[in-house]
mmCIF file of C-alpha atoms in Angstrom:
data_model
loop_
_atom_site.group_PDB
_atom_site.id
_atom_site.type_symbol
_atom_site.label_atom_id
_atom_site.label_comp_id
_atom_site.label_asym_id
_atom_site.label_seq_id
_atom_site.Cartn_x
_atom_site.Cartn_y
_atom_site.Cartn_z
ATOM 1 C CA MET A 30 -5.205 2.135 -46.895
ATOM 2 C CA GLU A 31 -2.198 0.422 -45.417
ATOM 3 C CA LEU A 32 1.029 1.367 -43.908
ATOM 4 C CA ARG A 33 2.934 -0.309 -46.905
ATOM 5 C CA HIS A 34 0.939 2.421 -49.295
ATOM 6 C CA LEU A 35 2.034 5.297 -47.403
ATOM 7 C CA ARG A 36 5.843 3.825 -47.308
ATOM 8 C CA TYR A 37 5.615 3.015 -51.092
ATOM 9 C CA PHE A 38 4.491 6.659 -51.795
ATOM 10 C CA VAL A 39 6.681 8.473 -49.649
ATOM 11 C CA ALA A 40 9.625 6.622 -51.308
ATOM 12 C CA ILE A 41 8.435 7.435 -54.758
ATOM 13 C CA GLY A 42 7.663 10.900 -53.768
ATOM 14 C CA GLU A 43 11.266 11.725 -52.035
ATOM 15 C CA GLU A 44 13.028 9.980 -55.323
ATOM 16 C CA GLN A 45 10.696 11.392 -58.203
ATOM 17 C CA HIS A 46 11.378 7.792 -59.973
ATOM 18 C CA TYR A 47 9.593 4.484 -59.656
ATOM 19 C CA GLY A 48 12.401 2.506 -60.650
ATOM 20 C CA ARG A 49 14.893 4.010 -58.027
ATOM 21 C CA ALA A 50 12.079 3.762 -55.427
ATOM 22 C CA ALA A 51 11.393 0.335 -56.187
ATOM 23 C CA ARG A 52 15.315 -0.762 -55.955
ATOM 24 C CA GLY A 53 15.436 1.287 -52.542
ATOM 25 C CA LEU A 54 12.428 -0.635 -51.303
ATOM 26 C CA ARG A 55 13.401 -3.926 -52.675
ATOM 27 C CA VAL A 56 9.747 -4.151 -54.189
ATOM 28 C CA ALA A 57 9.429 -5.067 -58.285
ATOM 29 C CA GLN A 58 8.680 -1.837 -60.262
ATOM 30 C CA PRO A 59 5.361 -3.571 -61.476
ATOM 31 C CA ALA A 60 3.946 -4.272 -57.736
ATOM 32 C CA LEU A 61 4.777 -0.857 -56.794
ATOM 33 C CA SER A 62 3.041 0.502 -59.663
ATOM 34 C CA ARG A 63 0.050 -1.509 -58.454
ATOM 35 C CA GLN A 64 0.065 -0.329 -55.282
ATOM 36 C CA ILE A 65 0.231 3.618 -55.767
ATOM 37 C CA GLN A 66 -2.662 2.900 -58.633
ATOM 38 C CA ASP A 67 -4.519 1.140 -55.685
ATOM 39 C CA LEU A 68 -3.768 4.088 -53.084
ATOM 40 C CA GLU A 69 -4.801 6.669 -56.163
ATOM 41 C CA GLU A 70 -8.066 5.112 -56.512
ATOM 42 C CA GLU A 71 -8.886 4.919 -52.679
ATOM 43 C CA LEU A 72 -8.221 8.497 -52.277
ATOM 44 C CA GLY A 73 -9.595 9.715 -55.629
ATOM 45 C CA PHE A 74 -6.971 11.887 -56.820
ATOM 46 C CA LYS A 75 -3.834 11.501 -58.426
ATOM 47 C CA LEU A 76 -0.741 11.742 -56.459
ATOM 48 C CA PHE A 77 2.026 11.978 -59.327
ATOM 49 C CA GLU A 78 2.304 13.419 -62.561
ATOM 50 C CA ARG A 79 3.839 11.091 -65.321
ATOM 51 C CA LEU A 80 7.281 12.528 -67.090
ATOM 52 C CA PRO A 81 9.065 10.994 -69.982
ATOM 53 C CA ARG A 82 11.495 10.405 -67.199
ATOM 54 C CA GLY A 83 10.191 9.709 -63.395
ATOM 55 C CA VAL A 84 7.403 11.538 -62.171
ATOM 56 C CA LYS A 85 6.634 14.608 -60.210
ATOM 57 C CA LEU A 86 4.335 15.125 -57.057
ATOM 58 C CA SER A 87 1.048 16.729 -57.931
ATOM 59 C CA ALA A 88 -0.255 19.711 -55.702
ATOM 60 C CA ALA A 89 -2.472 17.366 -53.883
ATOM 61 C CA GLY A 90 0.549 14.821 -53.678
ATOM 62 C CA LYS A 91 2.919 17.351 -51.901
ATOM 63 C CA LEU A 92 0.142 18.180 -49.315
ATOM 64 C CA PHE A 93 -0.284 14.514 -49.025
ATOM 65 C CA LEU A 94 3.387 13.649 -48.772
ATOM 66 C CA GLU A 95 3.786 15.999 -45.717
ATOM 67 C CA ASP A 96 1.122 13.997 -43.919
ATOM 68 C CA ALA A 97 2.363 10.618 -44.894
ATOM 69 C CA ARG A 98 5.763 11.317 -43.654
ATOM 70 C CA ARG A 99 4.118 12.781 -40.132
ATOM 71 C CA ILE A 100 2.193 9.705 -39.756
ATOM 72 C CA LEU A 101 4.728 7.241 -40.673
ATOM 73 C CA GLN A 102 7.447 8.947 -38.171
ATOM 74 C CA GLU A 103 4.434 8.942 -35.356
ATOM 75 C CA VAL A 104 3.800 5.256 -36.250
ATOM 76 C CA ASN A 105 7.756 4.594 -35.901
ATOM 77 C CA GLU A 106 8.166 6.532 -32.331
ATOM 78 C CA ALA A 107 4.781 4.877 -31.213
ATOM 79 C CA ALA A 108 6.449 1.318 -32.006
ATOM 80 C CA MET A 109 9.747 2.392 -30.321
ATOM 81 C CA ARG A 110 8.189 3.623 -27.080
ATOM 82 C CA ALA A 111 6.317 0.268 -27.214
ATOM 83 C CA ALA A 112 9.042 -1.581 -27.580
ATOM 84 C CA GLN A 113 10.799 0.204 -24.485
ATOM 85 C CA VAL A 114 7.981 -0.787 -22.214
ATOM 86 C CA ALA A 115 7.952 -4.378 -23.753
ATOM 87 C CA ARG A 116 11.675 -4.435 -22.806
ATOM 88 C CA GLY A 117 10.979 -2.862 -19.345
ATOM 89 C CA LEU A 118 13.066 0.484 -20.072
ATOM 90 C CA SER A 119 10.279 2.821 -20.143
ATOM 91 C CA GLY A 120 6.598 3.283 -18.375
ATOM 92 C CA THR A 121 5.672 3.704 -14.981
ATOM 93 C CA LEU A 122 6.391 1.786 -11.699
ATOM 94 C CA ARG A 123 4.616 2.750 -8.690
ATOM 95 C CA VAL A 124 6.416 1.328 -5.417
ATOM 96 C CA GLY A 125 5.404 1.839 -1.911
ATOM 97 C CA PHE A 126 8.035 1.806 1.172
ATOM 98 C CA SER A 127 7.947 2.039 4.759
ATOM 99 C CA GLU A 128 9.839 5.047 6.107
ATOM 100 C CA ASN A 129 12.390 3.368 8.174
ATOM 101 C CA ALA A 130 13.235 0.889 5.619
ATOM 102 C CA SER A 131 14.413 3.927 3.634
ATOM 103 C CA TRP A 132 17.508 5.537 5.506
ATOM 104 C CA ARG A 133 20.037 3.203 4.441
ATOM 105 C CA GLY A 134 20.612 -0.243 2.510
ATOM 106 C CA VAL A 135 18.435 -2.122 -0.228
ATOM 107 C CA VAL A 136 15.646 0.321 -0.476
ATOM 108 C CA PRO A 137 17.344 3.784 -1.088
ATOM 109 C CA ASP A 138 19.935 1.928 -3.277
ATOM 110 C CA SER A 139 17.163 0.021 -5.375
ATOM 111 C CA PHE A 140 15.449 3.883 -6.015
ATOM 112 C CA ARG A 141 18.906 5.117 -6.840
ATOM 113 C CA ARG A 142 20.063 2.309 -9.190
ATOM 114 C CA PHE A 143 16.381 2.541 -11.194
ATOM 115 C CA ARG A 144 16.961 5.828 -11.804
ATOM 116 C CA GLU A 145 20.556 5.287 -13.070
ATOM 117 C CA GLN A 146 19.514 2.183 -15.229
ATOM 118 C CA GLN A 147 16.114 3.380 -16.083
ATOM 119 C CA PRO A 148 16.325 6.675 -17.111
ATOM 120 C CA ASP A 149 13.136 6.812 -19.707
ATOM 121 C CA ALA A 150 11.032 5.270 -16.889
ATOM 122 C CA ASN A 151 8.975 7.006 -14.160
ATOM 123 C CA LEU A 152 9.352 5.960 -10.788
ATOM 124 C CA GLN A 153 6.694 6.773 -8.230
ATOM 125 C CA LEU A 154 7.326 6.388 -4.517
ATOM 126 C CA GLN A 155 4.691 6.273 -2.023
ATOM 127 C CA PRO A 156 5.717 6.349 1.733
ATOM 128 C CA ALA A 157 3.261 4.385 3.230
ATOM 129 C CA ALA A 158 2.585 1.580 6.377
ATOM 130 C CA SER A 159 2.779 -2.153 5.515
ATOM 131 C CA LEU A 160 -1.252 -2.442 5.996
ATOM 132 C CA GLU A 161 -1.769 0.323 3.491
ATOM 133 C CA GLN A 162 0.954 -1.033 0.752
ATOM 134 C CA PHE A 163 -1.000 -4.356 1.119
ATOM 135 C CA GLU A 164 -4.144 -2.647 0.173
ATOM 136 C CA GLY A 165 -2.751 -0.669 -2.593
ATOM 137 C CA ILE A 166 -0.712 -3.605 -4.148
ATOM 138 C CA ARG A 167 -3.892 -6.065 -4.229
ATOM 139 C CA SER A 168 -6.228 -3.120 -5.765
ATOM 140 C CA GLY A 169 -3.374 -2.477 -8.279
ATOM 141 C CA ARG A 170 -2.626 1.407 -6.993
ATOM 142 C CA LEU A 171 1.103 0.108 -6.517
ATOM 143 C CA ASP A 172 3.098 -2.226 -8.492
ATOM 144 C CA ALA A 173 4.997 -3.383 -5.547
ATOM 145 C CA GLY A 174 5.946 -2.415 -2.130
ATOM 146 C CA PHE A 175 8.671 -2.881 0.717
ATOM 147 C CA VAL A 176 6.775 -4.172 4.054
ATOM 148 C CA ASN A 177 7.781 -5.057 7.097
ATOM 149 C CA PHE A 178 5.163 -7.519 8.186
ATOM 150 C CA MET A 179 4.151 -9.934 5.416
ATOM 151 C CA PRO A 180 1.106 -12.523 5.807
ATOM 152 C CA LYS A 181 2.070 -15.841 6.725
ATOM 153 C CA SER A 182 0.338 -16.884 3.279
ATOM 154 C CA ASP A 183 -1.532 -14.885 0.605
ATOM 155 C CA PRO A 184 -2.110 -16.533 -2.559
ATOM 156 C CA GLU A 185 -2.492 -13.111 -4.662
ATOM 157 C CA LEU A 186 1.194 -12.173 -3.329
ATOM 158 C CA ASP A 187 4.522 -13.050 -3.991
ATOM 159 C CA GLN A 188 7.642 -11.352 -2.206
ATOM 160 C CA LEU A 189 11.386 -11.207 -2.074
ATOM 161 C CA ARG A 190 13.232 -11.170 1.519
ATOM 162 C CA VAL A 191 15.610 -8.035 1.348
ATOM 163 C CA ALA A 192 16.756 -7.954 4.811
ATOM 164 C CA ILE A 193 16.524 -8.893 8.350
ATOM 165 C CA GLN A 194 16.064 -5.903 10.869
ATOM 166 C CA GLN A 195 16.063 -6.033 14.676
ATOM 167 C CA VAL A 196 13.793 -4.169 17.211
ATOM 168 C CA GLU A 197 15.828 -2.317 19.784
ATOM 169 C CA LEU A 198 14.820 0.731 22.274
ATOM 170 C CA ALA A 199 15.057 4.420 21.525
ATOM 171 C CA VAL A 200 16.071 6.153 24.757
ATOM 172 C CA PRO A 201 16.958 9.753 25.990
ATOM 173 C CA LYS A 202 20.661 10.328 26.182
ATOM 174 C CA ARG A 203 20.828 11.131 29.751
ATOM 175 C CA HIS A 204 18.540 8.282 30.517
ATOM 176 C CA ALA A 205 19.449 6.001 33.457
ATOM 177 C CA LEU A 206 18.944 2.822 31.040
ATOM 178 C CA THR A 207 22.311 4.358 29.110
ATOM 179 C CA LYS A 208 24.523 3.399 31.930
ATOM 180 C CA LEU A 209 23.526 -0.278 31.747
ATOM 181 C CA LYS A 210 25.984 -2.591 30.281
ATOM 182 C CA LYS A 211 23.488 -4.975 28.869
ATOM 183 C CA LEU A 212 19.845 -3.809 28.947
ATOM 184 C CA ARG A 213 16.961 -6.790 29.583
ATOM 185 C CA LEU A 214 13.488 -6.473 29.539
ATOM 186 C CA ARG A 215 12.821 -6.713 33.051
ATOM 187 C CA ASP A 216 14.828 -3.458 33.585
ATOM 188 C CA LEU A 217 11.999 -1.990 31.608
ATOM 189 C CA LYS A 218 9.532 -2.898 34.271
ATOM 190 C CA ASP A 219 8.745 0.806 35.457
ATOM 191 C CA VAL A 220 9.838 2.564 32.471
ATOM 192 C CA ALA A 221 7.466 5.183 30.816
ATOM 193 C CA PHE A 222 6.813 4.068 27.363
ATOM 194 C CA VAL A 223 5.769 5.706 23.676
ATOM 195 C CA TRP A 224 4.150 2.497 22.527
ATOM 196 C CA PHE A 225 2.425 2.086 18.948
ATOM 197 C CA PRO A 226 -0.908 1.543 18.876
ATOM 198 C CA ARG A 227 -2.364 -2.046 18.334
ATOM 199 C CA TRP A 228 -4.898 -1.355 15.327
ATOM 200 C CA ALA A 229 -1.596 -0.055 13.120
ATOM 201 C CA SER A 230 -0.168 -3.711 13.279
ATOM 202 C CA PRO A 231 -2.290 -6.310 15.222
ATOM 203 C CA ALA A 232 0.117 -9.105 14.310
ATOM 204 C CA PHE A 233 3.283 -7.379 15.567
ATOM 205 C CA TYR A 234 1.900 -5.693 18.719
ATOM 206 C CA ASP A 235 0.550 -8.999 20.047
ATOM 207 C CA ARG A 236 3.863 -10.829 19.217
ATOM 208 C CA LEU A 237 6.053 -7.871 20.815
ATOM 209 C CA MET A 238 3.837 -7.776 23.945
ATOM 210 C CA HIS A 239 4.443 -11.876 24.309
ATOM 211 C CA ALA A 240 7.764 -11.517 23.822
ATOM 212 C CA CYS A 241 8.101 -8.645 26.372
ATOM 213 C CA SER A 242 6.008 -10.882 28.925
ATOM 214 C CA ARG A 243 8.270 -13.865 28.698
ATOM 215 C CA GLY A 244 11.181 -11.521 29.249
ATOM 216 C CA GLY A 245 9.796 -10.112 32.805
ATOM 217 C CA LEU A 246 8.032 -7.036 31.070
ATOM 218 C CA LYS A 247 4.418 -8.144 31.706
ATOM 219 C CA SER A 248 2.380 -4.729 31.870
ATOM 220 C CA PRO A 249 4.873 -2.003 30.482
ATOM 221 C CA ARG A 250 3.602 1.436 31.408
ATOM 222 C CA ILE A 251 2.719 3.127 28.041
ATOM 223 C CA VAL A 252 2.154 7.055 28.722
ATOM 224 C CA GLN A 253 1.713 7.900 25.103
ATOM 225 C CA GLU A 254 0.926 6.094 21.911
ATOM 226 C CA GLY A 255 2.808 7.132 18.489
ATOM 227 C CA LEU A 256 1.167 6.220 14.954
ATOM 228 C CA ASN A 257 4.559 5.954 13.525
ATOM 229 C CA GLU A 258 8.326 5.514 14.155
ATOM 230 C CA ALA A 259 9.123 9.208 13.146
ATOM 231 C CA THR A 260 6.279 9.984 16.025
ATOM 232 C CA ILE A 261 8.155 7.892 18.619
ATOM 233 C CA LEU A 262 11.463 9.172 18.241
ATOM 234 C CA SER A 263 10.079 12.683 18.500
ATOM 235 C CA LEU A 264 8.534 11.928 21.557
ATOM 236 C CA VAL A 265 11.007 10.164 22.950
ATOM 237 C CA ALA A 266 13.646 13.077 22.382
ATOM 238 C CA THR A 267 11.619 15.225 24.498
ATOM 239 C CA GLY A 268 12.376 12.847 27.313
ATOM 240 C CA LEU A 269 8.465 11.400 27.204
ATOM 241 C CA GLY A 270 9.437 8.128 27.508
ATOM 242 C CA VAL A 271 11.478 5.442 25.353
ATOM 243 C CA GLY A 272 9.689 3.540 22.548
ATOM 244 C CA TRP A 273 10.478 0.192 20.153
ATOM 245 C CA VAL A 274 12.015 1.102 16.908
ATOM 246 C CA VAL A 275 13.951 -0.548 14.101
ATOM 247 C CA GLY A 276 17.674 -0.871 14.669
ATOM 248 C CA THR A 277 17.945 1.670 11.274
ATOM 249 C CA ALA A 278 16.540 4.187 13.250
ATOM 250 C CA ARG A 279 19.724 5.151 14.385
ATOM 251 C CA TRP A 280 20.449 6.663 10.739
ATOM 252 C CA ARG A 281 18.074 9.156 11.331
ATOM 253 C CA SER A 282 17.721 9.574 14.995
ATOM 254 C CA PRO A 283 17.969 13.296 16.674
ATOM 255 C CA GLU A 284 21.429 13.263 18.718
ATOM 256 C CA THR A 285 19.183 13.410 21.750
ATOM 257 C CA ILE A 286 18.790 9.737 21.381
ATOM 258 C CA VAL A 287 20.610 6.395 21.683
ATOM 259 C CA ILE A 288 19.173 3.357 20.083
ATOM 260 C CA ILE A 289 20.156 0.145 22.424
ATOM 261 C CA PRO A 290 19.650 -3.431 21.781
ATOM 262 C CA VAL A 291 17.827 -5.476 24.353
ATOM 263 C CA VAL A 292 19.907 -8.668 25.039
ATOM 264 C CA ASP A 293 16.730 -10.845 25.566
ATOM 265 C CA LEU A 294 14.611 -9.242 22.918
ATOM 266 C CA ASP A 295 14.741 -11.640 19.884
ATOM 267 C CA MET A 296 12.345 -9.724 17.469
ATOM 268 C CA PRO A 297 13.504 -9.932 13.783
ATOM 269 C CA LEU A 298 11.687 -8.574 11.323
ATOM 270 C CA ALA A 299 11.764 -9.492 7.758
ATOM 271 C CA LEU A 300 11.898 -6.462 5.418
ATOM 272 C CA SER A 301 10.192 -7.850 1.980
ATOM 273 C CA LEU A 302 9.687 -6.630 -1.445
ATOM 274 C CA VAL A 303 5.816 -7.927 -2.351
ATOM 275 C CA TRP A 304 3.995 -7.637 -5.420
ATOM 276 C CA ARG A 305 1.048 -9.144 -7.279
ATOM 277 C CA ARG A 306 1.811 -12.681 -8.294
ATOM 278 C CA ASP A 307 -0.240 -11.557 -11.813
ATOM 279 C CA ASN A 308 1.566 -8.268 -12.564
ATOM 280 C CA THR A 309 3.245 -9.244 -15.857
ATOM 281 C CA SER A 310 5.094 -5.708 -16.008
ATOM 282 C CA PRO A 311 8.437 -5.788 -17.446
ATOM 283 C CA LEU A 312 9.604 -2.738 -15.757
ATOM 284 C CA LEU A 313 8.354 -4.344 -12.402
ATOM 285 C CA ALA A 314 10.329 -7.961 -13.267
ATOM 286 C CA ASN A 315 13.529 -5.351 -13.868
ATOM 287 C CA PHE A 316 12.950 -3.784 -10.635
ATOM 288 C CA ILE A 317 12.668 -7.222 -8.742
ATOM 289 C CA SER A 318 15.662 -8.369 -10.230
ATOM 290 C CA GLU A 319 17.749 -5.201 -9.497
ATOM 291 C CA VAL A 320 16.533 -5.727 -5.642
ATOM 292 C CA GLN A 321 17.269 -9.299 -5.858
ATOM 293 C CA ALA A 322 21.086 -8.515 -6.620
ATOM 294 C CA LEU A 323 21.532 -6.053 -4.066
ATOM 295 C CA ALA A 324 19.912 -8.119 -1.409
ATOM 296 C CA ARG A 325 22.311 -10.995 -2.296
ATOM 297 C CA GLY A 326 25.075 -8.209 -2.116
ATOM 298 C CA THR A 327 24.145 -7.320 0.814
ATOM 299 C CA SER A 328 24.059 -10.509 2.605
ATOM 300 C CA ARG A 329 27.648 -11.404 1.478
ATOM 301 C CA GLN A 330 29.119 -8.126 3.621
#
């Protein structure tokens, strides 16, 4: 039994007439009759009772018509759902993001745009550190992620640079450092720091320490470690010390904190959208395209 048998049967059952059904299906009437005969032989019972003019459904045919309609409807709906996925209009997209990138700019704009333009798709967002996102992308738990620290080379991954962020200093509002017109690294020699642990991001930790040392801050006085930017901001707000954050932290920092650039610290951080090269999801392709358009618009502002 094939789907065409069901379509032919439903057409005749609804018309109660072979000739009209054949015209509607654009099939020769003899061929249509043979298809129904084949179907009846396969089923082992008659679907129609022949009349002088037309046909009428048998008792078994009436029941079979209901099920045939339902089957054809389910097949059509399945095809539509699959077509939506193939065009990148539905399905599930799993995206990771670092919290400090989500407050302003391309990242939140891309999430908003996705929900507006892909209302039938399911967007699953997962806040996570960059290293955790890399693991999720490689394992397939994530389709993509917005990360701060892209490895120099990884044959499995592709990336799209979204923005360049600067490392700045979070300082309590009444701290003496806020009175300096230009803050330099050497001004931080005896200042208490809330610093992130090296294991959280070894490459960035070493890069920052090297930059500080070159600027005259050879041995920062670290009094407390904070695992992430949110923790660092909360500890700085208590007056425990100052801490390094991304410049975008000013959009979510407490009122008791100011974010200050350090003039001789050149620490640009590339924020990138990363995904597996072999991920062929049309939904992901659409998302990448939208992020690319948003990034270009941001760069022109």
